[in-house]
Tab-separated table of C-alpha atoms in Angstrom:
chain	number	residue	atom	x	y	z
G	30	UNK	CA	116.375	128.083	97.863
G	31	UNK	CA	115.939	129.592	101.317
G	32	UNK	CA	112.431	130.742	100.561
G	33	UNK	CA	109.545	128.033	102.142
G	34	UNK	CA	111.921	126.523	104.485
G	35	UNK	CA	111.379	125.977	107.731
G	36	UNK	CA	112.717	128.752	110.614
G	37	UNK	CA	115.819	126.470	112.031
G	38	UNK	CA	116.618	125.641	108.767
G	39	UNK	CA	116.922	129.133	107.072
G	40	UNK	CA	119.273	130.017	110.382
G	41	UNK	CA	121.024	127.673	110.260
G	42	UNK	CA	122.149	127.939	106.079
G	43	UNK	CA	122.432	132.065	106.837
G	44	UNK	CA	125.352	130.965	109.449
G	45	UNK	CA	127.091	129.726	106.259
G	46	UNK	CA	128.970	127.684	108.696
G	47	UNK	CA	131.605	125.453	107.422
G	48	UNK	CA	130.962	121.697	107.165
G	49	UNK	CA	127.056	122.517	106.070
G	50	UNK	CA	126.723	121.502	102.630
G	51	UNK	CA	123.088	123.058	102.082
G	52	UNK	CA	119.605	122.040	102.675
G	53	UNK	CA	119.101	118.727	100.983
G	54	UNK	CA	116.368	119.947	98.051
G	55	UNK	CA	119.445	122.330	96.609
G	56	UNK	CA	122.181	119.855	95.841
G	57	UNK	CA	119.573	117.919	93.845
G	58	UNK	CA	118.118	118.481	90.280
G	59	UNK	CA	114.584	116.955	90.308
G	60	UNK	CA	112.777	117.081	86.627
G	61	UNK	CA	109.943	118.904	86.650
G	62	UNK	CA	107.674	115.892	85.720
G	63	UNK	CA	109.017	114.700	89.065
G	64	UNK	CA	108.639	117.612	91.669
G	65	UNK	CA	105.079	116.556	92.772
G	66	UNK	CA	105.596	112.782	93.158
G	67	UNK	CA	109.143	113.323	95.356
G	68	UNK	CA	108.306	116.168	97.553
G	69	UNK	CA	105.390	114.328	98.349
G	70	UNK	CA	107.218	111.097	98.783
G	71	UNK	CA	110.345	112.618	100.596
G	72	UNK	CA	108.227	115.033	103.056
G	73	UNK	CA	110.041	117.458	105.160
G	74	UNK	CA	113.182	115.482	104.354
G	75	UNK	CA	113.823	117.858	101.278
G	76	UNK	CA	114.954	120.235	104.161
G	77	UNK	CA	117.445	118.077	105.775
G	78	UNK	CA	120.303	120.112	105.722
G	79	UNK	CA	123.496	118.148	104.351
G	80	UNK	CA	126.440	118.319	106.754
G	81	UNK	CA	130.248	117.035	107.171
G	82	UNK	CA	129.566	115.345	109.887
G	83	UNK	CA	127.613	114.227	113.364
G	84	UNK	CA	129.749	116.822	115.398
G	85	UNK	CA	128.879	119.520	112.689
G	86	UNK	CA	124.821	118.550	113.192
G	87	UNK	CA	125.549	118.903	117.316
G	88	UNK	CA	126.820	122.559	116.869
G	89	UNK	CA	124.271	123.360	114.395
G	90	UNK	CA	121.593	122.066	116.679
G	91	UNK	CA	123.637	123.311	120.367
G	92	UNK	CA	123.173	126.931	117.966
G	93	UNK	CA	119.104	126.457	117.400
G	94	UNK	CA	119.099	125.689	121.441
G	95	UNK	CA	120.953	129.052	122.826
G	96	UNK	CA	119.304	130.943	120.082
G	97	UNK	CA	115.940	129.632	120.260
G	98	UNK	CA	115.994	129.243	116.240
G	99	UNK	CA	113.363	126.296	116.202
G	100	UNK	CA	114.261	122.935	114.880
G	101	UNK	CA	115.854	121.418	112.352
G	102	UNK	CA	116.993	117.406	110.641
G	103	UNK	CA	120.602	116.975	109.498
G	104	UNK	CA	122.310	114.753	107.291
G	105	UNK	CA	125.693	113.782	108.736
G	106	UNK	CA	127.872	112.068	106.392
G	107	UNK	CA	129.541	110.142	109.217
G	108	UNK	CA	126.572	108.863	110.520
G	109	UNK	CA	123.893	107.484	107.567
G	110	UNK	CA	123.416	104.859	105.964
G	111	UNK	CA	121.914	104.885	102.815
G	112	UNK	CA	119.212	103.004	101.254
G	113	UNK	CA	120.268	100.455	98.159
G	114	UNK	CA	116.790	98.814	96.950
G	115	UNK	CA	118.593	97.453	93.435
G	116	UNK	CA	116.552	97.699	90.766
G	117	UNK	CA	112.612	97.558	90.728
G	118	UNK	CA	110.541	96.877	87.540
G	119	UNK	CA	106.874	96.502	86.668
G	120	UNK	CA	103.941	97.657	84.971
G	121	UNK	CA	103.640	101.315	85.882
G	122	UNK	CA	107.130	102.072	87.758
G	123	UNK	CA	109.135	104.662	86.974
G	124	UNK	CA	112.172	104.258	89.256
G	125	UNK	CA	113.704	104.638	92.679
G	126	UNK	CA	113.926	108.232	93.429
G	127	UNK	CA	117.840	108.481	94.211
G	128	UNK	CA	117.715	107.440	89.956
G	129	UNK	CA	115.630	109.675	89.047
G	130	UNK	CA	117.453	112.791	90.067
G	131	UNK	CA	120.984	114.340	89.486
G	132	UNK	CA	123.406	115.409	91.557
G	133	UNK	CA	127.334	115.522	92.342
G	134	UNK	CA	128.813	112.528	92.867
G	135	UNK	CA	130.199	113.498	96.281
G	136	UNK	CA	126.520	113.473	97.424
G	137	UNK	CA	125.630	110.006	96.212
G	138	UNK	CA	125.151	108.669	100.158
G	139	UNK	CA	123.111	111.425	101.239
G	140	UNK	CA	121.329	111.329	97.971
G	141	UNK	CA	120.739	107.617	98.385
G	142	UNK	CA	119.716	107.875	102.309
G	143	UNK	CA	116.723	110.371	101.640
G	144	UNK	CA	115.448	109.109	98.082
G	145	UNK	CA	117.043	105.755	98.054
G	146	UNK	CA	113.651	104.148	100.098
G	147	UNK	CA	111.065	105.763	97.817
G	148	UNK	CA	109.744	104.407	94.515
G	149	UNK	CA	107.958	106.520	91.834
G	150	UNK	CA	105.028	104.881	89.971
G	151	UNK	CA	102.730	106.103	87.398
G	152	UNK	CA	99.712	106.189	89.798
G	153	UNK	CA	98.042	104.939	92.268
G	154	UNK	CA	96.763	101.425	91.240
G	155	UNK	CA	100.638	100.665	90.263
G	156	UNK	CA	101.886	101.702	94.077
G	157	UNK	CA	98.860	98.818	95.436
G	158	UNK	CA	100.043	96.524	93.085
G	159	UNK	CA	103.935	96.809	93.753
G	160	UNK	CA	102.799	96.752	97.573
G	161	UNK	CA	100.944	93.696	97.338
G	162	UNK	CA	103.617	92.239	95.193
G	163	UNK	CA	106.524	92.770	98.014
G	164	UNK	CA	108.551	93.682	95.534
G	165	UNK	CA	109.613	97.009	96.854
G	166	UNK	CA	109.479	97.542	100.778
G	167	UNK	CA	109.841	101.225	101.177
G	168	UNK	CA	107.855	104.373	100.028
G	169	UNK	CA	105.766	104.244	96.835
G	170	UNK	CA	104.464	107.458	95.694
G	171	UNK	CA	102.910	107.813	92.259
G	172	UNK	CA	102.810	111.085	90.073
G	173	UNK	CA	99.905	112.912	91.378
G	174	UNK	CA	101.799	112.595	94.761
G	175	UNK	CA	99.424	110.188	96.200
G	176	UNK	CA	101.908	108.005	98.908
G	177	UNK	CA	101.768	104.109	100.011
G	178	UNK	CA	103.741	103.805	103.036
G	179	UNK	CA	106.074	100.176	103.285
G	180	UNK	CA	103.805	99.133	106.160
G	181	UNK	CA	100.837	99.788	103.606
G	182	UNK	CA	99.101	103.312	104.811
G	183	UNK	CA	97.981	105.083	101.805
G	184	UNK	CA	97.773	109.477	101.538
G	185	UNK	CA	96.135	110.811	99.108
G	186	UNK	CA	93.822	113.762	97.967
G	187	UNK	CA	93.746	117.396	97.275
G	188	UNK	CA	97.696	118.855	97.031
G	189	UNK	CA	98.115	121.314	99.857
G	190	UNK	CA	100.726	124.050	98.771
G	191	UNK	CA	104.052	123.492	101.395
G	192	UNK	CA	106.859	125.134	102.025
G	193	UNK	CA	109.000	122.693	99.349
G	194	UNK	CA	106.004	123.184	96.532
G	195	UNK	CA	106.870	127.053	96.725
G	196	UNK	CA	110.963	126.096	96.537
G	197	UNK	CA	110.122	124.186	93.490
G	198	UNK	CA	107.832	126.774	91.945
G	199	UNK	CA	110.519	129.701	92.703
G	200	UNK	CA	113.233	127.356	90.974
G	201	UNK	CA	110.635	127.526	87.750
G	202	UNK	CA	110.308	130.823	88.094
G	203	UNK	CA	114.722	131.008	87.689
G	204	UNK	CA	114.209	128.703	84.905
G	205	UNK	CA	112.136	130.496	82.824
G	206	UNK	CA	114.019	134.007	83.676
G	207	UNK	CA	116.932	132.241	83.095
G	208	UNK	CA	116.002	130.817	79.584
G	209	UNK	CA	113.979	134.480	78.792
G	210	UNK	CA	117.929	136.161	79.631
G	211	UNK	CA	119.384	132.986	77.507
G	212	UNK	CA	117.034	134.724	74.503
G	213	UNK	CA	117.670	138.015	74.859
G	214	UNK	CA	121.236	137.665	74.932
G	215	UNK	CA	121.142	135.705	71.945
G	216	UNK	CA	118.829	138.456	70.507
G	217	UNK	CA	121.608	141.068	71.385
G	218	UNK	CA	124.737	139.022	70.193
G	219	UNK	CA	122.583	138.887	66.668
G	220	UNK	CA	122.108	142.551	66.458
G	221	UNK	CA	125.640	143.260	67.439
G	222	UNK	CA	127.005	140.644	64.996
G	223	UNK	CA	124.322	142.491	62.270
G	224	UNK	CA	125.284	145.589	63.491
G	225	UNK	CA	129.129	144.433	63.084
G	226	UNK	CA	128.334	143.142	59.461
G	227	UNK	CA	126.467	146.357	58.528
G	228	UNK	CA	129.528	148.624	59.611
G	229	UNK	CA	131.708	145.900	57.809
G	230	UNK	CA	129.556	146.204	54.459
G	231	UNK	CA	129.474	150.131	55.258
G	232	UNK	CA	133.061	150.092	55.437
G	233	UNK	CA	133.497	148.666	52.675
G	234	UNK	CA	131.323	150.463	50.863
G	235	UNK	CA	133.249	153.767	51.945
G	236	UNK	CA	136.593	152.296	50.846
G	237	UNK	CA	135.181	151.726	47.094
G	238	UNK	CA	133.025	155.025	47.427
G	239	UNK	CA	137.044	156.398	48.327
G	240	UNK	CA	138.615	154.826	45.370
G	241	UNK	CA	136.032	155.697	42.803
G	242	UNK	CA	136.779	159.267	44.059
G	243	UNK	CA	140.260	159.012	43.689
G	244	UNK	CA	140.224	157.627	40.054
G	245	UNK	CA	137.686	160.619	39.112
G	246	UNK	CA	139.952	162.712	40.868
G	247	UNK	CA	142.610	160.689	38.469
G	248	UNK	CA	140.882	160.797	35.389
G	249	UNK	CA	139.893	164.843	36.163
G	250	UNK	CA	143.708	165.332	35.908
G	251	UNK	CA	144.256	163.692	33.262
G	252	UNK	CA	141.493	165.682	31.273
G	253	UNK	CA	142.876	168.681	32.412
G	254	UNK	CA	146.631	167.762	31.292
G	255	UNK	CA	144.899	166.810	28.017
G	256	UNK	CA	143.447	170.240	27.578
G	257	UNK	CA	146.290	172.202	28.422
G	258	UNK	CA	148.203	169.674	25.718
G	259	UNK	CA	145.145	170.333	23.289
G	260	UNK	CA	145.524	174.032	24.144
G	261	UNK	CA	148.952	174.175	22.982
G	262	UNK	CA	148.811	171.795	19.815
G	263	UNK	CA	145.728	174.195	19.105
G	264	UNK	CA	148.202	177.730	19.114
G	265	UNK	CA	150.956	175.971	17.201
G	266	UNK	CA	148.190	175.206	14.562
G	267	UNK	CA	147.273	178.423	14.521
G	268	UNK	CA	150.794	179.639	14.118
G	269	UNK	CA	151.525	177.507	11.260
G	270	UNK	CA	148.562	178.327	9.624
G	271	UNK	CA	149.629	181.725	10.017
G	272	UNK	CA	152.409	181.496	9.077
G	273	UNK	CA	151.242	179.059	5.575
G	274	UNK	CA	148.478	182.188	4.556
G	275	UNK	CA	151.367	184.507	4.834
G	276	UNK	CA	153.163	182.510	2.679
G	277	UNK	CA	150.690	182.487	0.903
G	278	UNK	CA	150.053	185.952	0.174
G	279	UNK	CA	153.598	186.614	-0.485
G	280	UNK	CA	153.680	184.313	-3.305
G	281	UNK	CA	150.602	185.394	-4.550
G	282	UNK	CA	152.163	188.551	-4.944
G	283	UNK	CA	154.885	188.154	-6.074
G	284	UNK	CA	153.325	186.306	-8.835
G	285	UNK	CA	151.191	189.528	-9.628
G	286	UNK	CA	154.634	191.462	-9.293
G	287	UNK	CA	156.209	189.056	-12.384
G	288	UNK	CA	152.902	188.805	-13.982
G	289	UNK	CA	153.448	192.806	-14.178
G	290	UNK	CA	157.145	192.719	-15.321
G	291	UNK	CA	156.442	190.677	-18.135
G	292	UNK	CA	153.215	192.499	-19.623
G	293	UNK	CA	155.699	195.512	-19.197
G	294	UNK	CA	158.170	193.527	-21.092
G	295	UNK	CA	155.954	192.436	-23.375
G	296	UNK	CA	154.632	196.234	-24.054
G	297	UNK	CA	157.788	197.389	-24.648
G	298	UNK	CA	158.943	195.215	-27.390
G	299	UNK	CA	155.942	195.857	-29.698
G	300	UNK	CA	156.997	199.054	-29.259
Protein backbone atom coordinates (compact mmCIF):
# COMPACT_ATOMS: atom_id res chain seq x y z
CA UNK A 1 0.00 0.00 0.00
CA UNK A 2 3.11 2.08 -0.61
CA UNK A 3 1.84 3.32 -3.94
CA UNK A 4 0.15 7.21 -3.59
CA UNK A 5 1.84 7.91 -0.42
CA UNK A 6 3.54 10.68 0.32
CA UNK A 7 7.74 10.79 -0.14
CA UNK A 8 8.63 10.69 3.87
CA UNK A 9 6.20 8.26 4.28
CA UNK A 10 7.23 5.60 1.63
CA UNK A 11 11.00 6.08 3.29
CA UNK A 12 10.24 5.78 6.10
CA UNK A 13 7.96 2.11 5.75
CA UNK A 14 11.06 0.91 3.17
CA UNK A 15 13.40 1.30 6.47
CA UNK A 16 11.16 -1.52 7.82
CA UNK A 17 12.40 -0.25 11.06
CA UNK A 18 11.27 -1.93 14.13
CA UNK A 19 8.59 -0.30 16.31
CA UNK A 20 6.73 1.07 12.88
CA UNK A 21 3.61 -0.71 12.63
CA UNK A 22 2.67 0.60 8.98
CA UNK A 23 1.06 3.55 7.51
CA UNK A 24 -2.29 3.94 9.16
CA UNK A 25 -4.71 3.17 5.83
CA UNK A 26 -3.04 -0.63 5.87
CA UNK A 27 -3.93 -1.93 9.29
CA UNK A 28 -7.52 -0.96 8.49
CA UNK A 29 -10.25 -2.71 6.35
CA UNK A 30 -12.58 0.08 5.08
CA UNK A 31 -15.79 -1.37 2.98
CA UNK A 32 -15.85 -0.28 -0.21
CA UNK A 33 -19.21 1.62 0.22
CA UNK A 34 -17.06 3.53 2.70
CA UNK A 35 -13.67 4.47 0.94
CA UNK A 36 -14.99 7.84 -0.45
CA UNK A 37 -16.76 9.19 2.67
CA UNK A 38 -13.47 8.29 5.13
CA UNK A 39 -10.59 9.26 3.03
CA UNK A 40 -12.33 12.31 2.56
CA UNK A 41 -13.20 12.68 6.18
CA UNK A 42 -9.77 11.41 7.58
CA UNK A 43 -7.49 13.52 4.98
CA UNK A 44 -3.85 12.93 4.93
CA UNK A 45 -4.30 11.16 8.25
CA UNK A 46 -4.76 7.76 6.32
CA UNK A 47 -0.89 8.15 6.01
CA UNK A 48 -0.03 8.51 9.56
CA UNK A 49 2.30 5.93 10.01
CA UNK A 50 1.49 3.74 13.24
CA UNK A 51 4.46 3.49 15.61
CA UNK A 52 5.53 1.89 19.16
CA UNK A 53 6.13 4.81 20.50
CA UNK A 54 7.08 8.83 20.75
CA UNK A 55 10.90 7.93 20.77
CA UNK A 56 10.28 5.60 17.68
CA UNK A 57 8.39 8.84 15.77
CA UNK A 58 11.76 11.09 16.90
CA UNK A 59 14.14 8.63 15.05
CA UNK A 60 11.86 8.21 12.24
CA UNK A 61 11.58 11.93 11.87
CA UNK A 62 15.71 12.73 13.15
CA UNK A 63 16.01 10.02 9.74
CA UNK A 64 13.68 12.34 7.24
CA UNK A 65 16.02 15.41 8.66
CA UNK A 66 19.73 13.95 7.81
CA UNK A 67 18.29 12.38 4.77
CA UNK A 68 16.26 15.09 3.49
CA UNK A 69 13.26 12.44 2.93
CA UNK A 70 10.41 15.15 3.26
CA UNK A 71 7.86 14.94 5.96
CA UNK A 72 5.86 12.77 7.56
CA UNK A 73 2.75 12.39 10.80
CA UNK A 74 3.18 9.52 13.27
CA UNK A 75 1.02 7.76 15.51
CA UNK A 76 2.83 7.01 18.77
CA UNK A 77 1.07 4.69 20.94
CA UNK A 78 2.56 6.31 24.04
CA UNK A 79 1.49 9.53 23.25
CA UNK A 80 -2.46 9.68 21.80
CA UNK A 81 -5.33 9.86 23.00
CA UNK A 82 -8.11 8.62 21.29
CA UNK A 83 -11.41 9.93 20.48
CA UNK A 84 -14.64 8.10 22.33
CA UNK A 85 -17.87 10.05 20.91
CA UNK A 86 -20.38 7.02 22.32
CA UNK A 87 -22.92 6.36 20.20
CA UNK A 88 -24.63 8.84 17.66
CA UNK A 89 -28.09 8.19 16.07
CA UNK A 90 -30.42 10.02 13.69
CA UNK A 91 -32.10 10.25 10.54
CA UNK A 92 -29.42 9.69 7.94
CA UNK A 93 -26.24 8.53 10.14
CA UNK A 94 -24.43 5.77 9.46
CA UNK A 95 -21.85 5.60 12.28
CA UNK A 96 -18.63 6.86 13.77
CA UNK A 97 -15.88 5.89 11.53
CA UNK A 98 -13.59 3.90 14.13
CA UNK A 99 -17.21 1.44 13.86
CA UNK A 100 -17.36 1.28 10.68
CA UNK A 101 -14.06 -0.32 9.90
CA UNK A 102 -12.10 -3.50 11.03
CA UNK A 103 -9.04 -3.98 12.34
CA UNK A 104 -6.83 -5.93 15.05
CA UNK A 105 -7.64 -5.37 18.29
CA UNK A 106 -4.13 -4.25 19.27
CA UNK A 107 -4.86 -1.16 17.08
CA UNK A 108 -8.12 -0.15 18.69
CA UNK A 109 -6.38 3.36 20.18
CA UNK A 110 -4.82 4.35 17.09
CA UNK A 111 -7.87 3.25 15.26
CA UNK A 112 -10.03 5.29 17.60
CA UNK A 113 -7.58 8.52 17.58
CA UNK A 114 -7.78 9.00 13.66
CA UNK A 115 -11.51 7.82 12.93
CA UNK A 116 -12.88 8.06 16.38
CA UNK A 117 -13.80 12.17 15.71
CA UNK A 118 -15.47 11.61 12.33
CA UNK A 119 -19.11 10.67 11.70
CA UNK A 120 -20.44 9.15 8.41
CA UNK A 121 -23.90 10.31 7.22
CA UNK A 122 -25.89 9.51 4.25
CA UNK A 123 -25.41 13.01 2.70
CA UNK A 124 -25.12 16.22 3.01
CA UNK A 125 -28.44 17.62 4.44
CA UNK A 126 -27.99 14.82 7.35
CA UNK A 127 -24.22 16.27 8.28
CA UNK A 128 -26.23 20.17 8.61
CA UNK A 129 -28.74 18.67 10.52
CA UNK A 130 -26.52 16.60 13.06
CA UNK A 131 -24.38 19.96 13.17
CA UNK A 132 -27.11 22.09 14.06
CA UNK A 133 -28.37 19.50 16.41
CA UNK A 134 -24.92 19.43 18.59
CA UNK A 135 -25.27 16.12 18.75
CA UNK A 136 -21.94 15.12 17.38
CA UNK A 137 -18.96 17.71 17.77
CA UNK A 138 -16.35 16.38 15.48
CA UNK A 139 -16.08 15.65 11.66
CA UNK A 140 -19.22 14.80 9.66
CA UNK A 141 -18.63 13.63 6.26
CA UNK A 142 -21.43 12.10 4.22
CA UNK A 143 -21.04 9.44 1.34
CA UNK A 144 -20.23 11.47 -1.61
CA UNK A 145 -17.31 12.73 0.62
CA UNK A 146 -18.71 16.10 1.06
CA UNK A 147 -17.12 17.23 4.86
CA UNK A 148 -18.73 19.53 7.78
CA UNK A 149 -16.01 20.49 9.97
CA UNK A 150 -17.05 20.57 14.17
CA UNK A 151 -16.60 24.35 14.02
CA UNK A 152 -19.19 24.19 11.02
CA UNK A 153 -16.97 24.79 7.61
CA UNK A 154 -18.45 22.76 4.95
CA UNK A 155 -16.11 21.06 1.63
CA UNK A 156 -17.67 19.91 -0.95
CA UNK A 157 -17.65 19.47 -4.84
CA UNK A 158 -15.99 17.68 -7.63
CA UNK A 159 -13.68 14.51 -6.08
CA UNK A 160 -10.09 15.27 -6.94
CA UNK A 161 -8.15 11.88 -7.38
CA UNK A 162 -5.31 11.82 -4.19
CA UNK A 163 -2.75 9.89 -3.35
CA UNK A 164 -5.19 7.63 -0.76
CA UNK A 165 -8.07 7.37 -3.73
CA UNK A 166 -5.28 5.52 -5.86
CA UNK A 167 -4.31 3.20 -2.49
CA UNK A 168 -7.90 2.34 -2.35
CA UNK A 169 -8.36 1.74 -6.06
CA UNK A 170 -5.00 -0.51 -6.19
CA UNK A 171 -6.49 -2.51 -3.08
CA UNK A 172 -9.68 -3.17 -5.64
CA UNK A 173 -7.61 -3.96 -8.13
CA UNK A 174 -5.98 -7.06 -5.40
CA UNK A 175 -9.49 -7.79 -4.71
CA UNK A 176 -10.71 -8.60 -7.83
CA UNK A 177 -7.26 -10.50 -8.88
CA UNK A 178 -7.53 -12.05 -5.81
CA UNK A 179 -11.19 -13.36 -6.18
CA UNK A 180 -10.38 -14.01 -10.31
CA UNK A 181 -7.19 -16.52 -8.69
CA UNK A 182 -9.96 -17.70 -5.92
CA UNK A 183 -11.96 -18.95 -9.38
CA UNK A 184 -9.50 -20.33 -11.22
CA UNK A 185 -8.20 -22.37 -8.58
CA UNK A 186 -11.47 -23.63 -7.89
CA UNK A 187 -11.78 -24.21 -11.71
CA UNK A 188 -8.48 -26.31 -11.52
CA UNK A 189 -9.25 -28.32 -8.24
CA UNK A 190 -12.65 -29.35 -10.35
CA UNK A 191 -10.81 -30.57 -13.32
CA UNK A 192 -8.27 -32.36 -11.25
CA UNK A 193 -10.96 -33.91 -9.01
CA UNK A 194 -12.84 -34.80 -12.71
CA UNK A 195 -9.76 -35.72 -14.01
CA UNK A 196 -9.16 -37.96 -10.71
CA UNK A 197 -12.76 -39.47 -11.11
CA UNK A 198 -12.26 -40.15 -14.85
CA UNK A 199 -8.91 -42.16 -14.18
CA UNK A 200 -10.89 -43.74 -11.18
CA UNK A 201 -13.91 -44.82 -13.56
CA UNK A 202 -11.05 -45.68 -16.24
CA UNK A 203 -9.49 -47.78 -13.78
CA UNK A 204 -12.07 -49.42 -13.07
CA UNK A 205 -13.15 -49.98 -16.20
CA UNK A 206 -9.64 -51.67 -17.03
CA UNK A 207 -9.92 -53.96 -13.99
CA UNK A 208 -13.43 -55.45 -15.34
CA UNK A 209 -12.12 -55.11 -19.06
CA UNK A 210 -9.04 -57.50 -17.16
CA UNK A 211 -11.38 -59.93 -15.63
CA UNK A 212 -13.69 -60.41 -18.54
CA UNK A 213 -10.40 -61.34 -20.31
CA UNK A 214 -9.38 -63.67 -17.88
CA UNK A 215 -12.74 -65.63 -17.71
CA UNK A 216 -12.65 -65.82 -21.74
CA UNK A 217 -9.26 -66.80 -21.34
CA UNK A 218 -11.04 -69.35 -18.64
CA UNK A 219 -13.82 -70.43 -20.55
CA UNK A 220 -11.28 -70.80 -23.92
CA UNK A 221 -9.61 -73.53 -21.77
CA UNK A 222 -12.19 -75.08 -20.82
CA UNK A 223 -13.51 -75.47 -24.51
CA UNK A 224 -10.38 -76.67 -25.48
CA UNK A 225 -10.17 -79.43 -22.56
CA UNK A 226 -13.71 -80.25 -23.75
CA UNK A 227 -12.57 -80.93 -27.26
CA UNK A 228 -9.65 -82.85 -26.57
CA UNK A 229 -12.25 -84.96 -24.09
CA UNK A 230 -14.79 -84.97 -27.13
CA UNK A 231 -11.84 -86.00 -29.32
CA UNK A 232 -11.16 -88.99 -27.39
CA UNK A 233 -14.83 -90.19 -26.48
CA UNK A 234 -15.15 -89.65 -30.40
CA UNK A 235 -12.03 -92.51 -31.26
CA UNK A 236 -13.28 -94.88 -28.59
CA UNK A 237 -16.69 -94.68 -30.46
CA UNK A 238 -15.18 -95.34 -33.38
CA UNK A 239 -13.30 -98.27 -31.98
CA UNK A 240 -16.25 -99.89 -30.60
CA UNK A 241 -18.10 -99.48 -33.51
CA UNK A 242 -15.38 -101.14 -35.14
CA UNK A 243 -15.03 -103.43 -33.32
CA UNK A 244 -19.38 -104.20 -33.13
CA UNK A 245 -19.35 -104.35 -37.42
CA UNK A 246 -16.60 -106.82 -37.08
CA UNK A 247 -18.55 -108.68 -34.94
CA UNK A 248 -20.80 -108.35 -36.96
CA UNK A 249 -19.51 -109.75 -40.01
CA UNK A 250 -18.12 -112.66 -38.26
CA UNK A 251 -21.41 -113.79 -37.18
CA UNK A 252 -22.89 -113.13 -40.27
CA UNK A 253 -20.64 -115.55 -41.57
CA UNK A 254 -20.55 -117.88 -39.71
CA UNK A 255 -24.20 -118.11 -40.04
CA UNK A 256 -23.70 -118.53 -43.93
CA UNK A 257 -20.92 -121.17 -42.94
CA UNK A 258 -23.85 -123.38 -40.84
CA UNK A 259 -26.45 -122.32 -43.22
CA UNK A 260 -23.98 -124.29 -45.75
CA UNK A 261 -23.32 -127.35 -43.47
CA UNK A 262 -26.77 -128.08 -43.10
CA UNK A 263 -28.03 -127.78 -46.87
CA UNK A 264 -24.93 -130.16 -47.27
CA UNK A 265 -26.42 -132.26 -44.62
CA UNK A 266 -29.55 -132.04 -45.82
CA UNK A 267 -28.30 -133.10 -49.55
CA UNK A 268 -26.74 -135.90 -48.40
CA UNK A 269 -29.46 -137.70 -46.68
CA UNK A 270 -31.90 -137.65 -49.64
CA UNK A 271 -29.27 -139.20 -51.12
Amino acid sequence: AKEGSFAGVKEILNMKKKGVHGAFISIVKIPEELENAIQSGAGNSMQDIVVENSDIAKECIEVLKERRLGRASFVPFDTIKPFNPGKITGTGVIGVASELVEYDKKYEKAVKFVLGNLLVVKDIESAVRVSKEGSFSGTIVSLDGDVMSGRGKITGGEKIKSGISVIFERRREIKNLEEEIEVINREVENKKSEKNKNMSTLEESKNKLEQISNAEQEETRKLRECDIVREGLEKELKKIVQNLETILYEKEMEEESLKSAKERIEHSSRE
